[in-house]
Amino acid sequence: KDLIAGANLPKDISKRIEKDVDALTKEAFEFAPKIGARVGVTFLSNKGCESANYDFTSNMPIDGSKPLGLLQNFGGNPIFATMLRGKDVEKAWTFFSKWGAVGYGYFNEFAIPNIPADQKEPVTAFLKKLEPTIAKLAKITASDLIHAMKDAQIAFVLDGKLGSKQWSAMLPKSKKDLYVPEPAFILGISDAAKFGAAIKGYREGINQIIKDAAGFDPTGTLSAIKIPAPEEKTLKEGKAYFYPIPMLEDINKKLQPAAVVGPNFSAITFSFEHAERLLNK
């Protein structure tokens, strides 16, 4: 508010910005935890070290009231795994989309008039072209992605079961399998069909933005860029979507980053083998 006061803006504009700052702050603090007492115990067991914690803080960003179903999809006995269940995904989206629109309104009101005259016309023309695509992406987020992500579980798994006696023809063959790290990021989903539709919609939207931007690119570089549809591979319990990386084929065909969609989660893995292990409960 001190910055606003020192900006020498007309009084009506200053009052409007101050009102928005107050509203933004009030809504942002609705996400803040309300601190409460906490007690915990840590002890040694025959398997190592275990801890139990009870936290009476309320309005936490994580939800401990439901079972973590993704624990069944960690691939057996990984080296390391961690997960949580978030909450208020829809509320967070509403907050960011609302204040993003307010911010864009201020950008149009204050930034556009200050663009140099020789650049103003192409910038405004590009933004005008961009607006329908951004609105479409926002609609996809609200109608498809948010509903698909209501499960709100997120996990990271590190495994090491992917082995080969010869990862590259340039290396000598080993007597034993040599294992590589297998990281995987997992996202719980409530509706696989809506999740797939959202991802497809985002790809089409990004391609449209690139196409619109290409019209203002005198070098012609952007006109050659387009994100193609990924290749598909049917797995036992789901589907994998991937872009073949020729360089990896020279190393070992076992390595292939892919996005996997199963009945209740999506994962990014570095191999189809790891994806299969995660999909099997």
Coordinates of C-alpha atoms in Angstrom, one line a residue:
K1 CA 0.0 0.0 0.0
D2 CA 3.0 2.3 0.6
L3 CA 4.1 1.6 -3.0
I4 CA 0.6 2.4 -4.3
A5 CA 0.6 5.7 -2.3
G6 CA 4.0 6.6 -3.7
A7 CA 3.0 5.8 -7.3
N8 CA 1.0 9.1 -7.7
L9 CA -2.0 7.3 -9.3
P10 CA -5.4 9.0 -9.6
K11 CA -7.4 8.5 -6.3
D12 CA -10.1 6.3 -7.9
I13 CA -7.4 3.9 -9.3
S14 CA -5.5 3.8 -6.0
K15 CA -8.6 2.9 -4.1
R16 CA -9.5 0.2 -6.6
I17 CA -6.0 -1.4 -6.3
E18 CA -6.1 -1.2 -2.5
K19 CA -9.5 -2.9 -2.5
D20 CA -8.1 -5.7 -4.7
V21 CA -5.0 -6.1 -2.5
D22 CA -7.2 -6.4 0.6
A23 CA -9.4 -9.0 -1.1
L24 CA -6.4 -10.9 -2.4
T25 CA -4.7 -11.0 1.0
K26 CA -7.9 -12.1 2.7
E27 CA -8.5 -15.0 0.2
A28 CA -4.8 -16.1 0.3
F29 CA -4.9 -16.4 4.1
E30 CA -7.8 -18.8 3.8
F31 CA -5.2 -21.4 2.7
A32 CA -2.9 -20.8 5.7
P33 CA -2.8 -23.4 8.4
K34 CA -4.1 -22.6 11.9
I35 CA -1.3 -23.7 14.2
G36 CA -2.1 -26.3 16.9
A37 CA -0.3 -28.5 19.3
R38 CA 1.9 -31.4 18.1
V39 CA 3.3 -34.5 19.7
G40 CA 5.3 -37.4 18.3
V41 CA 7.4 -40.4 19.2
T42 CA 10.2 -42.1 17.3
F43 CA 11.5 -45.6 18.2
L44 CA 13.7 -48.4 16.9
S45 CA 12.0 -51.5 15.6
N46 CA 13.3 -54.8 14.1
K47 CA 13.0 -53.1 10.7
G48 CA 14.7 -49.8 11.5
C49 CA 13.3 -46.5 12.8
E50 CA 9.6 -45.7 13.0
S51 CA 7.8 -42.5 13.9
A52 CA 4.2 -41.5 14.7
N53 CA 3.1 -37.9 14.9
Y54 CA -0.2 -36.3 16.0
D55 CA -0.7 -32.7 14.7
F56 CA -3.6 -30.7 15.9
T57 CA -3.0 -27.9 13.3
S58 CA -6.1 -27.3 11.3
N59 CA -6.6 -26.2 7.7
M60 CA -3.6 -28.1 6.6
P61 CA -2.9 -28.3 2.8
I62 CA -2.7 -32.1 3.1
D63 CA -5.5 -34.5 3.9
G64 CA -4.8 -37.3 6.4
S65 CA -8.4 -38.5 6.7
K66 CA -8.4 -41.0 3.8
P67 CA -6.4 -44.1 3.0
L68 CA -3.5 -43.6 0.6
G69 CA -4.5 -46.1 -2.1
L70 CA -1.4 -45.4 -4.2
L71 CA 0.7 -47.2 -1.6
Q72 CA -0.4 -50.4 -3.5
N73 CA 1.3 -49.1 -6.7
F74 CA 4.9 -48.7 -5.6
G75 CA 6.2 -51.7 -7.5
G76 CA 6.8 -54.1 -4.6
N77 CA 9.8 -53.0 -2.6
P78 CA 11.3 -49.8 -4.0
I79 CA 14.4 -48.2 -2.6
F80 CA 12.5 -45.1 -1.5
A81 CA 9.0 -43.8 -1.8
T82 CA 7.1 -40.8 -0.4
M83 CA 3.5 -39.6 -0.9
L84 CA 0.8 -37.4 0.3
R85 CA -2.8 -36.5 -0.4
G86 CA -3.5 -32.8 -1.0
K87 CA -6.9 -31.1 -0.8
D88 CA -8.9 -28.1 -2.1
V89 CA -7.7 -28.5 -5.7
E90 CA -10.8 -26.9 -7.0
K91 CA -10.6 -24.0 -4.5
A92 CA -6.9 -23.4 -5.4
W93 CA -7.8 -23.3 -9.1
T94 CA -10.6 -20.9 -8.5
F95 CA -8.3 -18.6 -6.5
F96 CA -5.5 -18.6 -9.1
S97 CA -7.8 -18.2 -12.1
K98 CA -9.7 -15.3 -10.5
W99 CA -6.6 -13.3 -9.5
G100 CA -4.9 -14.2 -12.8
A101 CA -7.8 -12.6 -14.6
V102 CA -7.6 -9.5 -12.3
G103 CA -3.8 -9.3 -13.0
Y104 CA -4.3 -9.6 -16.7
G105 CA -6.9 -6.7 -16.5
Y106 CA -4.3 -4.5 -14.8
F107 CA -1.7 -5.5 -17.4
N108 CA -4.1 -4.4 -20.2
E109 CA -4.9 -1.2 -18.4
F110 CA -1.4 -0.1 -17.4
A111 CA 1.3 -2.0 -19.3
I112 CA -0.2 -2.0 -22.9
P113 CA -0.5 1.9 -23.0
N114 CA 3.2 2.1 -22.2
I115 CA 4.5 -0.2 -24.9
P116 CA 6.5 1.8 -27.6
A117 CA 4.2 2.9 -30.5
D118 CA 6.0 0.7 -33.1
Q119 CA 5.5 -2.4 -31.0
K120 CA 2.0 -1.8 -29.6
E121 CA 0.0 -3.0 -32.6
P122 CA 1.7 -6.4 -33.0
V123 CA 1.6 -7.0 -29.2
T124 CA -2.1 -6.2 -28.9
A125 CA -2.9 -8.2 -32.1
F126 CA -1.1 -11.2 -30.6
L127 CA -2.8 -11.0 -27.2
K128 CA -6.2 -10.7 -29.0
K129 CA -5.4 -13.9 -30.9
L130 CA -4.2 -15.6 -27.7
E131 CA -7.3 -14.9 -25.5
P132 CA -9.7 -17.5 -27.1
T133 CA -7.0 -20.2 -26.7
I134 CA -6.3 -19.2 -23.1
A135 CA -10.0 -19.2 -22.3
K136 CA -10.3 -22.7 -23.9
L137 CA -7.4 -24.0 -21.8
A138 CA -9.0 -22.6 -18.7
K139 CA -12.2 -24.3 -19.5
I140 CA -10.4 -27.6 -20.1
T141 CA -8.7 -27.2 -16.7
A142 CA -12.0 -26.5 -14.9
S143 CA -14.1 -29.1 -16.6
D144 CA -11.6 -32.0 -17.1
L145 CA -8.4 -31.7 -15.2
I146 CA -9.7 -30.6 -11.9
H147 CA -12.3 -33.3 -11.9
A148 CA -9.7 -35.9 -12.9
M149 CA -7.4 -34.8 -10.1
K150 CA -10.0 -34.8 -7.2
D151 CA -8.1 -37.9 -5.8
A152 CA -5.2 -35.5 -5.1
Q153 CA -2.6 -38.1 -4.2
I154 CA 1.0 -37.4 -5.3
A155 CA 3.9 -39.7 -5.0
F156 CA 7.6 -40.1 -5.8
V157 CA 9.1 -43.6 -6.1
L158 CA 12.8 -44.5 -6.6
D159 CA 13.5 -48.1 -7.6
G160 CA 16.5 -50.0 -9.0
K161 CA 15.3 -53.2 -10.6
L162 CA 16.1 -52.3 -14.3
G163 CA 19.2 -54.2 -15.2
S164 CA 21.3 -55.1 -18.2
K165 CA 24.6 -56.9 -18.8
Q166 CA 25.4 -54.4 -21.6
W167 CA 23.8 -51.0 -21.6
S168 CA 25.7 -49.9 -24.7
A169 CA 27.6 -51.6 -27.5
M170 CA 30.5 -49.3 -26.7
L171 CA 30.8 -51.0 -23.3
P172 CA 32.1 -54.5 -22.5
K173 CA 29.5 -57.1 -21.5
S174 CA 29.3 -57.6 -17.7
K175 CA 28.9 -61.0 -16.1
K176 CA 26.2 -59.6 -13.9
D177 CA 23.3 -57.3 -14.5
L178 CA 24.2 -53.6 -13.9
Y179 CA 21.2 -51.7 -12.4
V180 CA 20.2 -48.1 -13.0
P181 CA 18.1 -45.8 -10.8
E182 CA 14.4 -45.8 -11.8
P183 CA 12.6 -42.6 -10.6
A184 CA 8.9 -42.3 -11.1
F185 CA 6.4 -39.4 -10.4
I186 CA 2.9 -40.6 -9.7
L187 CA -0.4 -38.6 -9.7
G188 CA -3.6 -40.1 -8.4
I189 CA -6.5 -39.6 -10.8
S190 CA -10.3 -40.0 -10.3
D191 CA -11.3 -40.1 -14.0
A192 CA -8.8 -41.5 -16.5
A193 CA -11.0 -40.4 -19.5
K194 CA -11.1 -36.8 -18.4
F195 CA -7.4 -36.8 -17.6
G196 CA -6.6 -38.0 -21.1
A197 CA -8.9 -35.4 -22.6
A198 CA -7.3 -32.6 -20.6
I199 CA -3.7 -33.6 -21.7
K200 CA -4.9 -33.8 -25.4
G201 CA -6.6 -30.4 -25.0
Y202 CA -3.4 -28.9 -23.6
R203 CA -1.3 -30.2 -26.5
E204 CA -3.7 -28.8 -29.0
G205 CA -3.9 -25.5 -27.1
I206 CA -0.1 -25.1 -27.0
N207 CA 0.1 -25.9 -30.7
Q208 CA -2.4 -23.2 -31.4
I209 CA -0.4 -20.7 -29.3
I210 CA 2.7 -21.6 -31.3
K211 CA 0.8 -21.2 -34.5
D212 CA -0.6 -17.8 -33.5
A213 CA 2.9 -16.6 -32.4
A214 CA 4.4 -17.8 -35.7
G215 CA 2.4 -15.1 -37.5
F216 CA 4.4 -12.5 -35.7
D217 CA 7.8 -14.2 -36.1
P218 CA 9.7 -12.8 -39.1
T219 CA 12.3 -15.5 -38.9
G220 CA 9.8 -18.3 -39.6
T221 CA 11.3 -20.5 -36.9
L222 CA 8.1 -20.9 -34.9
S223 CA 6.1 -22.1 -38.0
A224 CA 8.2 -25.2 -38.1
I225 CA 7.4 -26.2 -34.5
K226 CA 4.5 -28.4 -33.6
I227 CA 4.0 -30.9 -30.8
P228 CA 2.9 -34.2 -32.4
A229 CA 0.6 -36.8 -30.9
P230 CA 2.6 -39.3 -28.8
E231 CA 3.0 -42.9 -29.7
E232 CA 0.9 -45.4 -27.7
K233 CA 1.7 -48.7 -26.2
T234 CA -0.9 -50.9 -24.5
L235 CA 0.3 -52.4 -21.2
K236 CA -1.5 -55.1 -19.1
E237 CA -3.2 -52.6 -16.8
G238 CA -3.1 -49.4 -18.8
K239 CA -1.6 -47.4 -21.6
A240 CA 1.8 -45.7 -22.1
Y241 CA 2.3 -42.6 -24.2
F242 CA 5.8 -41.7 -25.3
Y243 CA 8.0 -40.0 -27.8
P244 CA 10.8 -42.3 -29.2
I245 CA 14.3 -40.9 -28.4
P246 CA 16.7 -42.2 -31.1
M247 CA 19.7 -41.5 -28.9
L248 CA 18.4 -43.9 -26.2
E249 CA 18.1 -46.7 -28.8
D250 CA 21.9 -46.5 -29.2
I251 CA 22.3 -47.0 -25.5
N252 CA 19.6 -49.6 -24.6
K253 CA 16.0 -50.0 -25.8
K254 CA 14.9 -50.7 -22.2
L255 CA 15.2 -47.0 -21.5
Q256 CA 12.2 -45.1 -22.8
P257 CA 10.6 -42.2 -20.8
A258 CA 6.8 -42.5 -20.9
A259 CA 3.6 -41.2 -19.4
V260 CA 1.5 -44.1 -18.1
V261 CA -2.2 -43.9 -17.5
G262 CA -3.9 -46.6 -15.4
P263 CA -7.3 -47.0 -13.8
N264 CA -6.5 -44.8 -10.8
F265 CA -3.2 -43.0 -11.5
S266 CA -0.9 -41.5 -14.0
A267 CA 2.9 -41.8 -13.8
I268 CA 6.0 -40.6 -15.6
T269 CA 8.6 -43.4 -15.7
F270 CA 11.9 -44.0 -17.5
S271 CA 11.0 -47.5 -18.8
F272 CA 8.0 -49.6 -19.7
E273 CA 9.3 -52.3 -17.2
H274 CA 8.9 -49.9 -14.3
A275 CA 5.5 -48.8 -15.5
E276 CA 4.3 -52.4 -15.6
R277 CA 5.5 -52.9 -12.0
L278 CA 3.7 -49.8 -10.8
L279 CA 0.5 -50.7 -12.6
N280 CA 0.4 -54.1 -10.9
K281 CA -0.9 -53.8 -7.3

